[in-house]
Short mmCIF file of C-alpha atoms and ligand atoms in Angstrom, two decimals:
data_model
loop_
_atom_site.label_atom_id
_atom_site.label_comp_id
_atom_site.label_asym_id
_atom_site.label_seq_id
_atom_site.Cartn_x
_atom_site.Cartn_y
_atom_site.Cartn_z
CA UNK A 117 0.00 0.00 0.00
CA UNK A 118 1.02 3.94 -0.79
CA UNK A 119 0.60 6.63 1.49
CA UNK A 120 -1.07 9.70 0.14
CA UNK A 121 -0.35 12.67 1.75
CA UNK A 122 -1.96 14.91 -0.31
CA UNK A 123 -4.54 14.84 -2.72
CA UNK A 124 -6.00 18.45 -3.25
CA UNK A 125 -7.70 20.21 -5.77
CA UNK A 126 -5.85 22.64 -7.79
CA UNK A 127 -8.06 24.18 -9.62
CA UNK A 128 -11.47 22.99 -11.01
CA UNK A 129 -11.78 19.28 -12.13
CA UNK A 130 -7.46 18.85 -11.89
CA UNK A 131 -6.14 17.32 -8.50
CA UNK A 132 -2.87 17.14 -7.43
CA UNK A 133 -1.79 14.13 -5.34
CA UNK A 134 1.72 13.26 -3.42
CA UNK A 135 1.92 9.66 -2.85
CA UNK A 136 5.19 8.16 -0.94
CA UNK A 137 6.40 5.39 -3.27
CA UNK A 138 10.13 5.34 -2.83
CA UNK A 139 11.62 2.60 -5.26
CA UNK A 140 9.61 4.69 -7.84
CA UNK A 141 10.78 8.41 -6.72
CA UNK A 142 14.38 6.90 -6.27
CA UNK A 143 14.73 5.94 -10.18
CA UNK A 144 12.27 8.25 -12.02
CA UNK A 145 13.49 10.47 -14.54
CA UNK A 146 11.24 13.34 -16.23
CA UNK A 147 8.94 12.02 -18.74
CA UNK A 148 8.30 8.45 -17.55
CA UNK A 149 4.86 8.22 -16.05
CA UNK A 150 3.26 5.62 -13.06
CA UNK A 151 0.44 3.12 -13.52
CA UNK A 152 -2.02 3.77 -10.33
CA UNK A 153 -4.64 1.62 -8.56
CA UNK A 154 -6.71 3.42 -6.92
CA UNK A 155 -8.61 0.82 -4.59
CA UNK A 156 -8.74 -2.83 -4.55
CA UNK A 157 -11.62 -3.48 -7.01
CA UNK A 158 -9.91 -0.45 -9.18
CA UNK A 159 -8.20 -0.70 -12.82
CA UNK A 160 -4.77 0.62 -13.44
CA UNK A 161 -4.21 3.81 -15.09
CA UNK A 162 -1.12 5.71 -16.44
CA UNK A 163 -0.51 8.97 -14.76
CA UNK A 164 2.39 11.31 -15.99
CA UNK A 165 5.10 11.77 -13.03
CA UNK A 166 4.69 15.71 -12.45
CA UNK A 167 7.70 15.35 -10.18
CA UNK A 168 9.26 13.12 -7.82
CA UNK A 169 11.75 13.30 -4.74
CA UNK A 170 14.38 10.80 -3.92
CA UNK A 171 15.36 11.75 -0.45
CA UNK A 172 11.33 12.17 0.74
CA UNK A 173 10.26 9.25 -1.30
CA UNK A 174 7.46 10.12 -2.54
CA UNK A 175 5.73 11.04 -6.17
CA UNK A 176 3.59 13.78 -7.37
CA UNK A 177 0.65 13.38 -9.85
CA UNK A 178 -1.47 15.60 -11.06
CA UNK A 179 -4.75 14.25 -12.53
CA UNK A 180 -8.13 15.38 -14.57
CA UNK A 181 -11.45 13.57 -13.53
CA UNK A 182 -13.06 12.24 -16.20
CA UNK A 183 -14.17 8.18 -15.63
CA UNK A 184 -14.51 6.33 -12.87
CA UNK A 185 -10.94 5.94 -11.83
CA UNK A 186 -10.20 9.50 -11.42
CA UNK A 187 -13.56 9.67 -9.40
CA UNK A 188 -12.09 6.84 -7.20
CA UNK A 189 -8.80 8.53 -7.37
CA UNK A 190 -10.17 12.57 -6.00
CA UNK A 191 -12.39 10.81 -3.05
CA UNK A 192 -9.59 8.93 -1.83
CA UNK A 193 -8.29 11.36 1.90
CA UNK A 194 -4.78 11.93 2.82
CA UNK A 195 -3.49 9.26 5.24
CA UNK A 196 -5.09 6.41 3.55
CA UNK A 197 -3.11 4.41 0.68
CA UNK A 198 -3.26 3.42 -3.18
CA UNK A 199 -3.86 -0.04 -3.90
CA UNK A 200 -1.06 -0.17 -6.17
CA UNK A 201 1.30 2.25 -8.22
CA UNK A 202 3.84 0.66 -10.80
CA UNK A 203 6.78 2.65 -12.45
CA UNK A 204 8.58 4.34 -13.52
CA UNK A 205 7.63 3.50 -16.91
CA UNK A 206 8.15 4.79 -20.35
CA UNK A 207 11.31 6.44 -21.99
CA UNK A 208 12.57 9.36 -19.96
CA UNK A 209 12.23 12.75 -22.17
CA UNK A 210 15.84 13.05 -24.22
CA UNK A 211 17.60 16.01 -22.36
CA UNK A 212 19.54 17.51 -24.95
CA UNK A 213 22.15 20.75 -24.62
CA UNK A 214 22.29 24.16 -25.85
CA UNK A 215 19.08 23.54 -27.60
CA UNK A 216 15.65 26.32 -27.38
CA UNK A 217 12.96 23.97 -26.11
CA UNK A 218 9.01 24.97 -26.36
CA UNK A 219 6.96 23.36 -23.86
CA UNK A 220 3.58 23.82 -24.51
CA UNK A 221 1.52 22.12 -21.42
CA UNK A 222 -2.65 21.96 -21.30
CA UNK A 223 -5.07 20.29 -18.66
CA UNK A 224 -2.61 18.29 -16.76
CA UNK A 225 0.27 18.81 -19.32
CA UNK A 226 1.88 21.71 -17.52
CA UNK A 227 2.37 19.33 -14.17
CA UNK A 228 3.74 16.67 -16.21
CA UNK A 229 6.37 19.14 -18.56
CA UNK A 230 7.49 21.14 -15.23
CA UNK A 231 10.18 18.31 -14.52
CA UNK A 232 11.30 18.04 -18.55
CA UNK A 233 11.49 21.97 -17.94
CA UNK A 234 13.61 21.91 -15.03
CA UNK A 235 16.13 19.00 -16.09
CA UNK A 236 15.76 20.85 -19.27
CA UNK A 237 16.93 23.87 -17.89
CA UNK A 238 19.79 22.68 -15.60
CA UNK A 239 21.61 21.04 -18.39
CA UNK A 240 22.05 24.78 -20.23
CA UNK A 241 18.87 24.39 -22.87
CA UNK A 242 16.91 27.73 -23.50
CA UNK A 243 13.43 26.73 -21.97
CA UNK A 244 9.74 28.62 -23.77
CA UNK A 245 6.91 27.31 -21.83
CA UNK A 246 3.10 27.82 -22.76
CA UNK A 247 0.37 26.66 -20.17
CA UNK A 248 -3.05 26.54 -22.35
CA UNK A 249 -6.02 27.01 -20.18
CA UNK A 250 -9.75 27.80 -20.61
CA UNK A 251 -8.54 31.32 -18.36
CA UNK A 252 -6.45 32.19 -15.36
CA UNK A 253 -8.79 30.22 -13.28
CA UNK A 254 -7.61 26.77 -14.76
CA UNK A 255 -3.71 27.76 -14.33
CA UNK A 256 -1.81 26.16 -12.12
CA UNK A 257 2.22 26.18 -11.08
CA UNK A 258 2.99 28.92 -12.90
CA UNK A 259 5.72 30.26 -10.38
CA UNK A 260 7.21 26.69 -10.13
CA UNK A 261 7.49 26.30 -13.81
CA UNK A 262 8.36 30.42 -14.01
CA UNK A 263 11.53 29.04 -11.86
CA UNK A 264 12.47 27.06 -14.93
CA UNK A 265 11.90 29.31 -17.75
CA UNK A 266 13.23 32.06 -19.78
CA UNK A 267 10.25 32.94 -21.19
CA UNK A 268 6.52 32.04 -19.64
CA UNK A 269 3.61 32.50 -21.03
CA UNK A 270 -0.66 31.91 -20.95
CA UNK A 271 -2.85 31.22 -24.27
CA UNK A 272 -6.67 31.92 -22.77
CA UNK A 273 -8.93 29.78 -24.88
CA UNK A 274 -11.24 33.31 -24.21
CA UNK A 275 -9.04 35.41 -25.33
CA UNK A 276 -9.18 33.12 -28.85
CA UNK A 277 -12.08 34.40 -29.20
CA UNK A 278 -12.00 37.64 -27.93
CA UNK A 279 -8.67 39.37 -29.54
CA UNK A 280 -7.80 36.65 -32.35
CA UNK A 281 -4.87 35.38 -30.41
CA UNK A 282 -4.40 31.52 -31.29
CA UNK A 283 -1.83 28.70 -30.77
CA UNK A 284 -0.70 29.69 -34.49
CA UNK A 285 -0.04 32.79 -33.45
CA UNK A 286 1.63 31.96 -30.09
CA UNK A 287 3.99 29.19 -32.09
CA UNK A 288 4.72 32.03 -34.69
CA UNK A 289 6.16 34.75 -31.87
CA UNK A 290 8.00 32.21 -30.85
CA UNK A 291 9.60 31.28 -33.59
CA UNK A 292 10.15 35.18 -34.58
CA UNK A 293 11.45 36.06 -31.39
CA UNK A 294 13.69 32.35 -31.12
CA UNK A 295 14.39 31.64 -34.75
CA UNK A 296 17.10 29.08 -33.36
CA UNK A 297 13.88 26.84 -31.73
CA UNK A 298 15.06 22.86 -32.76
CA UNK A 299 11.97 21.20 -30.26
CA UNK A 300 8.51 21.55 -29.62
CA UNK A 301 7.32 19.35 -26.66
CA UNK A 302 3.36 19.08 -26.23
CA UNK A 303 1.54 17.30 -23.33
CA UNK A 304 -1.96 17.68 -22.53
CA UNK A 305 -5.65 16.97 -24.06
CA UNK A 306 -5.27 15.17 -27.47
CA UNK A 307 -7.10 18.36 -29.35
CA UNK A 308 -4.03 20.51 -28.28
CA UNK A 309 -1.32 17.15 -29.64
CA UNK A 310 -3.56 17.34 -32.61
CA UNK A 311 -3.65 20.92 -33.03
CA UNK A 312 0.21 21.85 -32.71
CA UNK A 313 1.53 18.97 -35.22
CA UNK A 314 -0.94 20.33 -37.36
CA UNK A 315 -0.41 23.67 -37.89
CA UNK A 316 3.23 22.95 -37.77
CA UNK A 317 3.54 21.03 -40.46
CA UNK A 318 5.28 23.11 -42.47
CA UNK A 319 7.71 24.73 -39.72
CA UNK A 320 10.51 21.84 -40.04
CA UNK A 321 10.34 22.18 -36.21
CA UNK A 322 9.71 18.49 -34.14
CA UNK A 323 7.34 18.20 -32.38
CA UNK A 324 6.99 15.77 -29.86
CA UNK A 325 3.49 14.52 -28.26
CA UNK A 326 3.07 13.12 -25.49
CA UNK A 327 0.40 10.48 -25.88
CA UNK A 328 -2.33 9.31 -23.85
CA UNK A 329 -4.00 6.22 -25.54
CA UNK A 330 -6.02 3.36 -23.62
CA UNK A 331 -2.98 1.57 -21.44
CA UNK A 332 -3.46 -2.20 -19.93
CA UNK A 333 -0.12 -3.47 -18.41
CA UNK A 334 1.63 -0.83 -19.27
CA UNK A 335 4.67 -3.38 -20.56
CA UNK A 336 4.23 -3.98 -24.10
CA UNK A 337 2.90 -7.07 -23.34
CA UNK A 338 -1.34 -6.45 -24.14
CA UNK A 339 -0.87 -4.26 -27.29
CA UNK A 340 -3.70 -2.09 -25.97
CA UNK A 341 -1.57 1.42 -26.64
CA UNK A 342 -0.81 -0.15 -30.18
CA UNK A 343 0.30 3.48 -32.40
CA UNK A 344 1.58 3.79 -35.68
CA UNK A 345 4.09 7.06 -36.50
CA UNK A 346 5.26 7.15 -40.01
CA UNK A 347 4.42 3.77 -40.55
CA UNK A 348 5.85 1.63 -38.03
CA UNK A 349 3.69 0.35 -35.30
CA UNK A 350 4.66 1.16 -31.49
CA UNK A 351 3.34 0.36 -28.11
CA UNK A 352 3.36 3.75 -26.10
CA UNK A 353 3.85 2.58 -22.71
CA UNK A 354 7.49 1.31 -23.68
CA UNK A 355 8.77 2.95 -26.89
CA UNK A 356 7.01 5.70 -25.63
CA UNK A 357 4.51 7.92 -24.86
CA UNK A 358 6.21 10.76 -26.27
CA UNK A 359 6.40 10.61 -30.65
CA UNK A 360 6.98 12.83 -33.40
CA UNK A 361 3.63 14.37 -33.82
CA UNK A 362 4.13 14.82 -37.80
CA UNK A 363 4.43 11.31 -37.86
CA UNK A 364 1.70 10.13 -35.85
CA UNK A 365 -1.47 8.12 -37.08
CA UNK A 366 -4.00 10.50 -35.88
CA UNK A 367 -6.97 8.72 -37.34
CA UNK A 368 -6.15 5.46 -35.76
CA UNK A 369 -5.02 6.94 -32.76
CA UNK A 370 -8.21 8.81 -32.26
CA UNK A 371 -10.01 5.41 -33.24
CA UNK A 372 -8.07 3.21 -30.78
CA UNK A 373 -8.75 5.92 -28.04
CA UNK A 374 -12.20 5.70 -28.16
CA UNK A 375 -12.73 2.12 -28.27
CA UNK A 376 -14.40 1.70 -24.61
CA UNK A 377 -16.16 4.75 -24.47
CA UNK A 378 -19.59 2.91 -24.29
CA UNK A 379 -18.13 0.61 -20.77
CA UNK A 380 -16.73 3.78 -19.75
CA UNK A 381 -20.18 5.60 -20.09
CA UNK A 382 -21.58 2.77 -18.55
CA UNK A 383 -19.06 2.03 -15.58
CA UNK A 384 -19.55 5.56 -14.70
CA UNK A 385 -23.10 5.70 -14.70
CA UNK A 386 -22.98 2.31 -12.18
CA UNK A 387 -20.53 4.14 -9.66
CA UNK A 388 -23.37 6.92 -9.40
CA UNK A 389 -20.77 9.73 -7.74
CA UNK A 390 -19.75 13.32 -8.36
CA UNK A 391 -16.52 14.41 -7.95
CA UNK A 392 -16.28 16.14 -4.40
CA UNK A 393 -16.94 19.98 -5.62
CA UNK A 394 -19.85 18.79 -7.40
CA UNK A 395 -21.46 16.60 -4.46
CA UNK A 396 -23.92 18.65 -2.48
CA UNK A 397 -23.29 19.93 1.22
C1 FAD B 574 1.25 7.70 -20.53
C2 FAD B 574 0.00 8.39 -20.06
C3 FAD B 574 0.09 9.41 -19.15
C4 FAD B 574 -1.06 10.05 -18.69
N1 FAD B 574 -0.91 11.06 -17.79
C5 FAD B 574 -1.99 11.67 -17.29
C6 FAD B 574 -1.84 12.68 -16.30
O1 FAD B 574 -0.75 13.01 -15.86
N2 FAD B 574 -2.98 13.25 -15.84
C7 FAD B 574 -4.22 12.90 -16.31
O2 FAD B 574 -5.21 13.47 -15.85
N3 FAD B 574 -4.40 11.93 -17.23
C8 FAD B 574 -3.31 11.30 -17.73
N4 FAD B 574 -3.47 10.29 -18.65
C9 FAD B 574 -4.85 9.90 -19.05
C10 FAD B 574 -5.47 9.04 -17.92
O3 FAD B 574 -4.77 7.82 -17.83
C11 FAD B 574 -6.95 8.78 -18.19
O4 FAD B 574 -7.63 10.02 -18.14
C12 FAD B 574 -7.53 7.83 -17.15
O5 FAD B 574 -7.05 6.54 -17.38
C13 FAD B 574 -9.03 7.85 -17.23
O6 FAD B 574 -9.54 6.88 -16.37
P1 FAD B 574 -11.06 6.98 -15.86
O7 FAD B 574 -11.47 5.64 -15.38
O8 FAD B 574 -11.21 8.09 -14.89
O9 FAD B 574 -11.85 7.37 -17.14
P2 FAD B 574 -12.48 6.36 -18.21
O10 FAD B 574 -13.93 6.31 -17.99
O11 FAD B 574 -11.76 5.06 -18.23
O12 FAD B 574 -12.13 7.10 -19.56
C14 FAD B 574 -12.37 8.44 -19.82
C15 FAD B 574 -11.47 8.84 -20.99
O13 FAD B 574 -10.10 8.52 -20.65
C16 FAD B 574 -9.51 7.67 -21.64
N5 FAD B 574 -8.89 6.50 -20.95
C17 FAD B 574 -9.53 5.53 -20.26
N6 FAD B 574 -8.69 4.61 -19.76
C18 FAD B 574 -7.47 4.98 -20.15
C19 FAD B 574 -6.19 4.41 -19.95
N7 FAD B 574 -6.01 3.28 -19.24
N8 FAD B 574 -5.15 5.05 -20.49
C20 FAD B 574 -5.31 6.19 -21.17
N9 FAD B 574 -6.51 6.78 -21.37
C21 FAD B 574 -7.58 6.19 -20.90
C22 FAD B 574 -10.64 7.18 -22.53
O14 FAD B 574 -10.27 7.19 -23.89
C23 FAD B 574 -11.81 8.12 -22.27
O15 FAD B 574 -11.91 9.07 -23.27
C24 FAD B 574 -2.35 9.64 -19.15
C25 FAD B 574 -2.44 8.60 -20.06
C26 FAD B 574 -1.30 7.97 -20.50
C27 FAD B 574 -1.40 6.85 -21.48
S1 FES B 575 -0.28 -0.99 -22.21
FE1 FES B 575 -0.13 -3.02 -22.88
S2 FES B 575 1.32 -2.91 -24.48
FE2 FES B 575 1.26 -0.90 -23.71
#
């Protein structure tokens, strides 16, 4: 079992939870993500590591409710214990040198780039980070990350509509004002993956996404987070989850992602609960 000692919301629908786990916080690199359990009767699912400490032993997560797991997951009170959390798993993030990085982070993406940004940082790369939000409300970390940075920045989905600004306009200032920009790493909902490696196309810029597709073991042993990128067929959880986003089958991947959603819809409507903010007093 895995003490929690905190699981708190951040802001609305996005909780942040420290778990002590120390065999995982003692060889976790940024990147890799955790497969959680959150009770006994409760599936696994893969959580990005939004940062981890070796001496304390313990991990931090920070997670969006959506199904019934993350509803498990955000009633769960400090002091009592995960059923299970396996990791580190996945290729660590390649931490290259001398290189101008752009992180753009959404949802739980900015958690989950804040350690690429700091080992990013430390070993002399030029660090651009982007948290995407629906407004302030939904931003989170923002002196942490700040901390990390040499240039920080918001994209308001309100202000999209209201003054024209868009992600195509945020990549292009950065590219005017970095021209020497080499990587784009994206993490976060799979409209925002989608969205940058599309309108990037063109840029000769990488970009790397950081996928999210159905995991089972979480081993490359089920084939459930089966991918294709330009052609060749991966299993996320262990050649990945980060790819080049040009490359990426997005019509299969979309597909693939989407394959439970009817025993999701149903599993959920079963477990008849709220998430805490939403339960009544
Ligand atoms: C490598 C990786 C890292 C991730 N990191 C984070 C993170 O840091 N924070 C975060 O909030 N979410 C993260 N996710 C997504 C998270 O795993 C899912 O939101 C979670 O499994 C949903 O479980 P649920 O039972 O609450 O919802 P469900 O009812 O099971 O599903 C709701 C939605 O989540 C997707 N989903 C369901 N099960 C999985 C699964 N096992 N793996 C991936 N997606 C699934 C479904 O396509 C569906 O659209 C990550 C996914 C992967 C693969
Ligand atoms: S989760 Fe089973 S192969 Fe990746």
């Amino acid at each position: 079992m895995y003490r929690i000692l905190k699981n708190q919301r951040l802001v609305p629908n996005l909780y942040h939870l420290v778990v002590e786990v120390p065999e995982v916080a003692r060889s976790a690199k940024p990147g890799q993500f955790v497969m959680v359990i959150p009770d006994e009767k409760g599936e696994r699912i893969p959580l990005n590591l939004a940062d981890f400490d070796k001496d304390k032993g313990t991990i931090e997560l920070v997670y969006l409710v959506v199904g019934v797991s993350t509803r498990k997951l955000s009633r769960i009170k400090p002091g009592s214990s995960l059923a299970g959390v396996a990791g580190p798993l996945g290729r660590p993030t390649e931490i290259g040198r001398k290189e101008t990085v752009f992180l753009v982070g959404g949802c739980f993406g900015p958690a989950g780039l804040y350690p690429i940004a700091r080992e990013l940082k430390l070993a002399g790369n030029k660090v651009i980070f982007l948290t995407e939000a629906r407004d302030h409300a939904y931003v989170y970390w923002e002196d942490k990350i700040k901390a990390f940075a040499d240039h920080y920045f918001n994209l308001f989905r309100r202000d999209c509509f209201d003054s024209g600004k868009t992600l195509e306009t945020a990549f292009n200032m950065v590219k005017l004002k970095y021209p020497e920009l080499s990587r784009v790493l994206v993490m976060g909902c799979d409209y925002l993956l989608h969205k940058i490696s599309t309108l990037t196309s063109s840029s000769g810029i990488k970009i790397e996404v950081y996928l999210t597709p159905i995991m089972v073991d979480g081993t490359g042993m089920c084939g459930a987070c089966r991918v294709t990128v330009s052609g060749k067929t991966y299993f996320a959880c262990v050649d990945g989850p980060v790819f080049d986003g040009h490359g990426l089958d997005w019509v299969e991947y979309f597909a693939r992602r989407q394959a439970f959603l009817p025993q999701e819809q149903l599993a959920l409507g079963k477990l008849e609960i709220l998430p805490p903010e939403q339960k009544k007093t």
